[in-house]
Amino acid sequence: MFYVTIPVSDEEKDKNQISFDDILFGTKESFAADDTPHRSKKTTRTFCVEYISEKLESKIDYDSSITAILDFNKKYAKLIETKDKSTLYRTFHIPKKSGGGLREINAPNDELMEALRELKYILEHKFYALYHTSAYAYVRGRSTMDCVRKHQSNESRWFLKMDFHNFFGSTTPQFVEKQLSMIFPFCELLKGREFKEAFSKAMSLCFLHGGLPQGTPISPLLTNLIMIPIDYTITKKLREKSGLFIYTRYADDMYITNKYSFRFTEIRDMVVGVCKEFNAPYDLNAKKTRYGSSAGRNWILGVMLNKDNNITIGHEKKRTFKAMLFHFLTDYKNNVAWELNDVQILDGLISYYKMVEGDAISEIMKKYDQKFSVNTASIIKARLKSAA
């Protein structure tokens, strides 16, 4: 089976206007190398076909594709020939959002970063590298809030949360190549020996210690791309069970929800089965698998979808935010200046919390502005501007 993904507008998605024939006979926008406007569309549609027809194959410019990769390899030959790729990275650790230890980040040096950005551009604009519509992480125009709103619009009340253990690090070159052999247009391009060898050289820059490193611009694109068959199959199987299931994936975080209670072990086992079906090197993190209703502490990607189907930052975060705001304004009144980094953190929280729960956060800030006879937003803006 082969998987063909195209971008669609919200109107096309809602009206179910796009059929597979539209790909073959449709507008230039569906498959157009170097045609950037279509990338502004946030939604995609994936088709599973038994073979790639001549008409679809004709949309591939093989000569242009191989030339792009050969030119890339020539330009970055020195990097590609580097035997120890770890010398091209700076490694450091950051705390995990869950609080469970540290996450290793491998940041490419400037030259490798430039190369990976260029390769990412080639994959996006020459090879139509997209994502299944259930993917929300690292997608232009999509955010964590869009992911949560997908479940909110379904009025879901029961939630199954799962994630993969060491998602990026487990993604091997062999698995990437195997998945791409099922995804258009890579499935056709990789049939050519010259392209396959050149592409393998270019892709060698994407891996470190046998997996995808976190901290590069291309790792997220590759994971979203190779997950298309898995995301498609999970979505299809859920649809066959009930039209009330919603599936989203934010990198390695998967959320499957429904309006009604369901046998979560059955769904969990289905996801495991799909991964085995594709010989995916991913294991579910059993410690992070959670199932419950919106009547409890229902957190999704750092925000809460509560029993009233409202998205909120939660009571504890609000209390912490109020305390932070109180101390900031108290120190301001006492001519005690906060460090720039602390002001930036506060400014970031305000922006994020307003995105999640705008009215409530605006009301809190209004209350403190009146209490201290100040304009908090103006104070923060002035402090940031003075440090610029």
Short mmCIF file of C-alpha atoms in Angstrom, two decimals:
data_model
loop_
_atom_site.label_atom_id
_atom_site.label_comp_id
_atom_site.label_asym_id
_atom_site.label_seq_id
_atom_site.Cartn_x
_atom_site.Cartn_y
_atom_site.Cartn_z
CA MET A 1 0.00 0.00 0.00
CA PHE A 2 1.07 3.57 -0.69
CA TYR A 3 0.12 6.82 1.06
CA VAL A 4 -0.52 10.08 -0.75
CA THR A 5 -1.04 13.24 1.28
CA ILE A 6 -2.20 16.60 -0.02
CA PRO A 7 -2.99 19.93 1.67
CA VAL A 8 -6.64 21.00 1.72
CA SER A 9 -8.42 24.12 2.86
CA ASP A 10 -10.89 24.10 5.75
CA GLU A 11 -13.69 24.59 3.25
CA GLU A 12 -12.58 21.56 1.24
CA LYS A 13 -12.20 19.53 4.40
CA ASP A 14 -15.60 20.43 5.82
CA LYS A 15 -17.42 19.91 2.51
CA ASN A 16 -15.55 16.68 1.81
CA GLN A 17 -14.76 17.99 -1.67
CA ILE A 18 -11.39 16.38 -2.24
CA SER A 19 -11.37 12.93 -3.81
CA PHE A 20 -8.44 10.95 -5.15
CA ASP A 21 -9.44 11.98 -8.68
CA ASP A 22 -8.91 15.59 -7.60
CA ILE A 23 -5.26 14.73 -7.06
CA LEU A 24 -4.93 13.32 -10.54
CA PHE A 25 -6.89 15.98 -12.38
CA GLY A 26 -6.96 18.81 -9.88
CA THR A 27 -5.26 22.15 -9.64
CA LYS A 28 -1.55 22.82 -9.78
CA GLU A 29 -1.72 23.63 -6.10
CA SER A 30 -2.15 19.98 -5.04
CA PHE A 31 1.34 18.98 -6.16
CA ALA A 32 3.58 21.79 -7.27
CA ALA A 33 7.29 21.87 -6.55
CA ASP A 34 8.45 25.23 -5.23
CA ASP A 35 4.82 26.39 -5.02
CA THR A 36 4.64 27.80 -1.49
CA PRO A 37 1.06 29.13 -1.11
CA HIS A 38 -0.38 25.65 -0.53
CA ARG A 39 1.82 25.24 2.55
CA SER A 40 -0.26 27.85 4.34
CA LYS A 41 -3.09 25.33 4.50
CA LYS A 42 -3.15 23.68 7.91
CA THR A 43 -5.20 20.60 7.05
CA THR A 44 -4.20 17.60 4.97
CA ARG A 45 -5.95 14.60 3.53
CA THR A 46 -4.25 11.24 3.15
CA PHE A 47 -5.25 8.55 0.64
CA CYS A 48 -4.16 4.92 0.77
CA VAL A 49 -3.81 3.34 -2.67
CA GLU A 50 -2.68 -0.06 -3.94
CA TYR A 51 -0.45 1.35 -6.65
CA ILE A 52 0.86 4.67 -7.97
CA SER A 53 -0.86 5.37 -11.27
CA GLU A 54 0.94 6.73 -14.32
CA LYS A 55 -0.94 10.02 -13.99
CA LEU A 56 0.18 10.47 -10.41
CA GLU A 57 3.70 9.35 -11.23
CA SER A 58 3.82 11.94 -14.01
CA LYS A 59 3.65 14.66 -11.38
CA ILE A 60 7.17 13.75 -10.24
CA ASP A 61 10.05 15.67 -11.79
CA TYR A 62 12.72 13.02 -11.32
CA ASP A 63 15.52 15.01 -12.96
CA SER A 64 14.86 18.06 -10.81
CA SER A 65 14.65 15.89 -7.70
CA ILE A 66 17.93 14.07 -8.24
CA THR A 67 19.64 17.33 -9.18
CA ALA A 68 18.51 18.97 -5.94
CA ILE A 69 19.94 16.12 -3.86
CA LEU A 70 23.17 15.84 -5.83
CA ASP A 71 23.76 19.59 -5.54
CA PHE A 72 23.07 19.40 -1.80
CA ASN A 73 25.55 16.53 -1.38
CA LYS A 74 28.20 18.39 -3.33
CA LYS A 75 27.73 21.56 -1.31
CA TYR A 76 27.94 19.77 2.04
CA ALA A 77 30.32 16.95 1.09
CA LYS A 78 32.69 17.74 3.97
CA LEU A 79 29.89 17.37 6.53
CA ILE A 80 28.59 14.17 4.93
CA GLU A 81 32.08 12.64 4.98
CA THR A 82 32.57 13.45 8.69
CA LYS A 83 32.86 10.02 10.32
CA ASP A 84 32.08 11.07 13.87
CA LYS A 85 28.90 13.12 13.52
CA SER A 86 28.89 13.86 17.25
CA THR A 87 31.68 16.40 16.61
CA LEU A 88 29.10 18.46 14.72
CA TYR A 89 26.86 18.85 17.79
CA ARG A 90 26.77 20.58 21.14
CA THR A 91 24.98 18.44 23.72
CA PHE A 92 23.15 19.78 26.78
CA HIS A 93 20.19 18.83 28.98
CA ILE A 94 16.96 20.58 29.91
CA PRO A 95 14.32 19.59 32.49
CA LYS A 96 11.40 17.61 31.10
CA LYS A 97 8.04 19.37 31.28
CA SER A 98 6.68 16.39 33.19
CA GLY A 99 9.33 16.92 35.84
CA GLY A 100 10.69 13.43 35.31
CA GLY A 101 14.39 14.06 34.87
CA LEU A 102 16.35 15.70 32.06
CA ARG A 103 15.91 15.67 28.29
CA GLU A 104 19.03 15.48 26.12
CA ILE A 105 19.25 18.12 23.40
CA ASN A 106 21.78 17.88 20.60
CA ALA A 107 22.22 21.24 18.91
CA PRO A 108 23.98 21.21 15.50
CA ASN A 109 26.87 23.58 14.90
CA ASP A 110 26.24 26.49 12.56
CA GLU A 111 27.35 24.72 9.40
CA LEU A 112 25.29 21.60 10.05
CA MET A 113 22.30 23.72 11.07
CA GLU A 114 22.47 25.52 7.72
CA ALA A 115 22.67 22.19 5.89
CA LEU A 116 19.73 20.66 7.72
CA ARG A 117 17.60 23.75 7.13
CA GLU A 118 18.38 23.54 3.43
CA LEU A 119 17.56 19.82 3.34
CA LYS A 120 14.31 20.51 5.16
CA TYR A 121 13.43 23.09 2.51
CA ILE A 122 14.15 20.58 -0.25
CA LEU A 123 11.95 17.93 1.37
CA GLU A 124 9.10 20.39 1.84
CA HIS A 125 9.20 22.17 -1.51
CA LYS A 126 10.59 19.55 -3.89
CA PHE A 127 9.14 16.38 -2.38
CA TYR A 128 5.89 17.67 -0.84
CA ALA A 129 6.83 16.43 2.64
CA LEU A 130 3.67 16.93 4.70
CA TYR A 131 1.96 15.26 7.67
CA HIS A 132 -1.24 13.44 8.52
CA THR A 133 -4.00 15.77 9.60
CA SER A 134 -3.94 14.27 13.12
CA ALA A 135 -0.40 15.65 13.68
CA TYR A 136 -0.17 19.00 15.47
CA ALA A 137 3.42 19.37 16.64
CA TYR A 138 5.94 21.28 14.52
CA VAL A 139 3.29 22.21 11.96
CA ARG A 140 3.16 25.78 10.73
CA GLY A 141 -0.06 27.46 11.83
CA ARG A 142 -0.90 24.76 14.40
CA SER A 143 -0.37 24.86 18.16
CA THR A 144 -1.08 22.91 21.32
CA MET A 145 -4.32 24.87 21.62
CA ASP A 146 -5.45 23.72 18.18
CA CYS A 147 -4.82 20.16 19.27
CA VAL A 148 -6.87 20.56 22.46
CA ARG A 149 -9.67 22.36 20.60
CA LYS A 150 -10.02 19.35 18.32
CA HIS A 151 -11.13 17.30 21.33
CA GLN A 152 -13.15 20.17 22.74
CA SER A 153 -15.16 20.51 19.51
CA ASN A 154 -16.04 16.83 19.79
CA GLU A 155 -17.27 17.45 23.35
CA SER A 156 -15.10 14.53 24.43
CA ARG A 157 -15.45 13.48 28.04
CA TRP A 158 -13.25 10.38 28.17
CA PHE A 159 -9.54 10.59 27.44
CA LEU A 160 -6.79 8.08 26.74
CA LYS A 161 -3.30 9.60 26.85
CA MET A 162 -0.25 7.69 25.63
CA ASP A 163 3.25 8.48 24.50
CA PHE A 164 6.20 6.71 22.95
CA HIS A 165 9.37 6.07 24.90
CA ASN A 166 12.43 7.80 23.34
CA PHE A 167 10.47 8.69 20.20
CA PHE A 168 13.16 10.59 18.31
CA GLY A 169 16.07 8.46 19.45
CA SER A 170 14.25 5.27 18.40
CA THR A 171 13.69 6.52 14.85
CA THR A 172 16.41 4.76 12.89
CA PRO A 173 17.65 5.41 9.34
CA GLN A 174 16.35 1.98 8.32
CA PHE A 175 12.85 2.69 9.61
CA VAL A 176 12.76 6.10 7.93
CA GLU A 177 13.74 4.58 4.59
CA LYS A 178 11.17 1.79 4.97
CA GLN A 179 8.38 4.26 5.74
CA LEU A 180 9.35 6.58 2.90
CA SER A 181 9.16 3.63 0.51
CA MET A 182 5.39 3.71 1.13
CA ILE A 183 4.91 7.49 0.97
CA PHE A 184 4.47 9.42 -2.27
CA PRO A 185 6.59 10.69 -3.99
CA PHE A 186 9.50 9.07 -2.12
CA CYS A 187 8.14 5.61 -2.93
CA GLU A 188 8.74 6.30 -6.63
CA LEU A 189 11.94 8.31 -6.35
CA LEU A 190 13.63 5.67 -4.23
CA LYS A 191 13.17 3.11 -7.01
CA GLY A 192 15.96 4.87 -8.89
CA ARG A 193 19.39 3.61 -7.82
CA GLU A 194 21.11 6.96 -8.34
CA PHE A 195 18.51 8.82 -6.33
CA LYS A 196 18.47 6.22 -3.55
CA GLU A 197 22.24 6.38 -3.09
CA ALA A 198 22.33 10.18 -3.19
CA PHE A 199 19.35 10.49 -0.89
CA SER A 200 20.90 8.08 1.62
CA LYS A 201 24.03 10.27 1.74
CA ALA A 202 22.01 13.42 2.33
CA MET A 203 19.90 11.76 5.00
CA SER A 204 22.99 10.58 6.87
CA LEU A 205 23.32 14.14 8.17
CA CYS A 206 19.96 13.81 9.95
CA PHE A 207 20.99 11.05 12.36
CA LEU A 208 23.18 10.82 15.44
CA HIS A 209 24.04 7.57 17.25
CA GLY A 210 21.53 5.68 15.09
CA GLY A 211 18.53 7.89 15.84
CA LEU A 212 17.08 11.34 15.23
CA PRO A 213 18.55 13.90 17.62
CA GLN A 214 16.31 16.38 19.40
CA GLY A 215 17.40 19.91 18.64
CA THR A 216 17.62 19.90 14.83
CA PRO A 217 15.21 21.57 12.40
CA ILE A 218 14.65 18.40 10.37
CA SER A 219 13.90 15.75 13.02
CA PRO A 220 10.32 16.98 13.63
CA LEU A 221 9.60 17.10 9.88
CA LEU A 222 10.86 13.55 9.39
CA THR A 223 8.86 12.09 12.27
CA ASN A 224 5.64 13.74 11.09
CA LEU A 225 6.33 12.48 7.57
CA ILE A 226 7.10 8.85 8.40
CA MET A 227 4.20 8.66 10.87
CA ILE A 228 1.69 9.29 8.06
CA PRO A 229 0.93 5.56 7.50
CA ILE A 230 0.63 4.93 11.25
CA ASP A 231 -1.51 8.01 11.92
CA TYR A 232 -3.70 7.11 8.94
CA THR A 233 -4.21 3.52 10.10
CA ILE A 234 -4.98 4.45 13.70
CA THR A 235 -7.52 7.04 12.51
CA LYS A 236 -9.10 4.53 10.11
CA LYS A 237 -9.43 1.82 12.75
CA LEU A 238 -10.98 4.28 15.22
CA ARG A 239 -13.45 5.46 12.58
CA GLU A 240 -14.46 1.85 11.94
CA LYS A 241 -15.18 1.38 15.64
CA SER A 242 -17.14 4.60 16.11
CA GLY A 243 -17.46 7.99 14.53
CA LEU A 244 -17.15 9.55 17.97
CA PHE A 245 -13.43 8.96 18.47
CA ILE A 246 -10.92 11.77 18.03
CA TYR A 247 -7.22 11.01 17.57
CA THR A 248 -4.44 13.60 17.69
CA ARG A 249 -0.69 13.29 17.99
CA TYR A 250 1.64 15.99 19.27
CA ALA A 251 5.11 14.57 18.57
CA ASP A 252 5.16 11.49 20.81
CA ASP A 253 2.04 12.45 22.80
CA MET A 254 -1.09 10.68 21.56
CA TYR A 255 -4.63 11.51 22.66
CA ILE A 256 -7.65 9.37 21.82
CA THR A 257 -10.95 10.67 23.16
CA ASN A 258 -14.66 10.01 22.95
CA LYS A 259 -17.91 11.45 24.22
CA TYR A 260 -18.58 8.16 25.95
CA SER A 261 -16.60 5.74 28.06
CA PHE A 262 -14.68 3.10 26.09
CA ARG A 263 -12.48 0.09 26.69
CA PHE A 264 -9.19 1.91 26.76
CA THR A 265 -7.11 -1.29 26.96
CA GLU A 266 -8.63 -2.38 23.66
CA ILE A 267 -7.73 0.94 22.04
CA ARG A 268 -4.26 0.90 23.57
CA ASP A 269 -3.67 -2.61 22.23
CA MET A 270 -4.89 -1.48 18.81
CA VAL A 271 -2.27 1.29 18.75
CA VAL A 272 0.42 -1.20 19.77
CA GLY A 273 -0.81 -3.53 17.02
CA VAL A 274 -0.60 -0.82 14.38
CA CYS A 275 2.98 -0.05 15.39
CA LYS A 276 3.84 -3.74 15.09
CA GLU A 277 2.09 -3.88 11.72
CA PHE A 278 4.58 -1.32 10.42
CA ASN A 279 7.50 -2.77 12.41
CA ALA A 280 7.85 0.58 14.12
CA PRO A 281 10.69 0.76 16.67
CA TYR A 282 8.42 2.49 19.19
CA ASP A 283 7.24 1.30 22.59
CA LEU A 284 4.45 2.88 24.61
CA ASN A 285 5.57 4.38 27.90
CA ALA A 286 3.37 2.38 30.28
CA LYS A 287 4.00 4.78 33.17
CA LYS A 288 2.51 7.66 31.19
CA THR A 289 -0.57 5.88 29.86
CA ARG A 290 -3.62 7.50 31.45
CA TYR A 291 -7.36 7.04 31.05
CA GLY A 292 -10.05 9.09 32.73
CA SER A 293 -12.95 11.47 32.34
CA SER A 294 -13.21 15.24 32.23
CA ALA A 295 -14.66 15.08 35.74
CA GLY A 296 -11.14 14.52 37.04
CA ARG A 297 -7.84 16.34 36.58
CA ASN A 298 -7.83 16.13 32.83
CA TRP A 299 -4.62 17.69 31.50
CA ILE A 300 -3.80 17.82 27.80
CA LEU A 301 -0.50 19.34 26.67
CA GLY A 302 -0.24 21.54 29.75
CA VAL A 303 -3.83 22.79 29.82
CA MET A 304 -7.03 21.38 31.27
CA LEU A 305 -10.22 20.51 29.42
CA ASN A 306 -12.65 20.56 32.32
CA LYS A 307 -16.06 19.04 32.98
CA ASP A 308 -17.75 22.07 31.41
CA ASN A 309 -15.75 21.52 28.20
CA ASN A 310 -13.75 24.69 28.80
CA ILE A 311 -10.00 24.96 28.28
CA THR A 312 -8.27 26.38 31.33
CA ILE A 313 -4.81 26.67 32.84
CA GLY A 314 -6.17 25.24 36.10
CA HIS A 315 -6.64 26.66 39.61
CA GLU A 316 -3.11 25.96 40.83
CA LYS A 317 -1.47 27.74 37.90
CA LYS A 318 -3.80 30.69 38.41
CA ARG A 319 -2.81 30.91 42.07
CA THR A 320 0.87 30.77 41.15
CA PHE A 321 0.35 33.40 38.46
CA LYS A 322 -1.44 35.73 40.89
CA ALA A 323 1.38 35.35 43.42
CA MET A 324 3.98 36.07 40.74
CA LEU A 325 2.10 39.14 39.58
CA PHE A 326 1.69 40.39 43.16
CA HIS A 327 5.42 40.09 43.90
CA PHE A 328 6.37 41.72 40.61
CA LEU A 329 4.18 44.76 41.24
CA THR A 330 5.14 44.98 44.93
CA ASP A 331 8.83 45.05 43.98
CA TYR A 332 8.11 47.60 41.27
CA LYS A 333 6.43 49.89 43.77
CA ASN A 334 9.45 49.49 46.07
CA ASN A 335 11.85 50.29 43.23
CA VAL A 336 13.20 46.75 43.19
CA ALA A 337 13.90 45.81 39.57
CA TRP A 338 13.48 42.19 38.49
CA GLU A 339 16.16 40.47 36.44
CA LEU A 340 15.49 40.60 32.71
CA ASN A 341 15.10 36.83 32.48
CA ASP A 342 12.41 36.85 35.19
CA VAL A 343 10.51 39.63 33.41
CA GLN A 344 10.70 37.66 30.16
CA ILE A 345 9.29 34.60 31.92
CA LEU A 346 6.40 36.62 33.32
CA ASP A 347 5.74 38.19 29.92
CA GLY A 348 5.73 34.74 28.30
CA LEU A 349 3.30 33.37 30.87
CA ILE A 350 0.93 36.28 30.34
CA SER A 351 0.96 35.74 26.57
CA TYR A 352 0.45 32.00 26.85
CA TYR A 353 -2.20 32.16 29.56
CA LYS A 354 -4.13 34.78 27.58
CA MET A 355 -4.10 32.46 24.60
CA VAL A 356 -5.58 29.70 26.76
CA GLU A 357 -7.98 31.66 28.93
CA GLY A 358 -7.97 35.26 27.75
CA ASP A 359 -10.92 36.73 29.65
CA ALA A 360 -9.92 35.25 33.02
CA ILE A 361 -6.30 36.37 32.74
CA SER A 362 -7.28 39.86 31.58
CA GLU A 363 -9.60 40.14 34.56
CA ILE A 364 -6.83 39.10 36.97
CA MET A 365 -4.45 41.67 35.49
CA LYS A 366 -7.12 44.36 35.60
CA LYS A 367 -7.70 43.62 39.29
CA TYR A 368 -3.98 43.94 40.13
CA ASP A 369 -3.58 47.04 37.97
CA GLN A 370 -6.32 48.71 39.98
CA LYS A 371 -4.89 47.45 43.29
CA PHE A 372 -1.44 48.91 42.58
CA SER A 373 -2.58 51.83 40.39
CA VAL A 374 -0.34 50.73 37.53
CA ASN A 375 -0.46 49.27 34.02
CA THR A 376 1.38 45.95 34.22
CA ALA A 377 1.63 45.50 30.46
CA SER A 378 3.27 48.93 30.07
CA ILE A 379 5.76 48.25 32.86
CA ILE A 380 6.81 44.95 31.29
CA LYS A 381 7.05 46.50 27.84
CA ALA A 382 9.25 49.32 29.11
CA ARG A 383 11.54 46.89 30.96
CA LEU A 384 11.99 44.69 27.91
CA LYS A 385 12.56 47.70 25.67
CA SER A 386 15.24 49.12 27.97
CA ALA A 387 17.16 45.86 27.72
CA ALA A 388 16.93 45.63 23.93
#
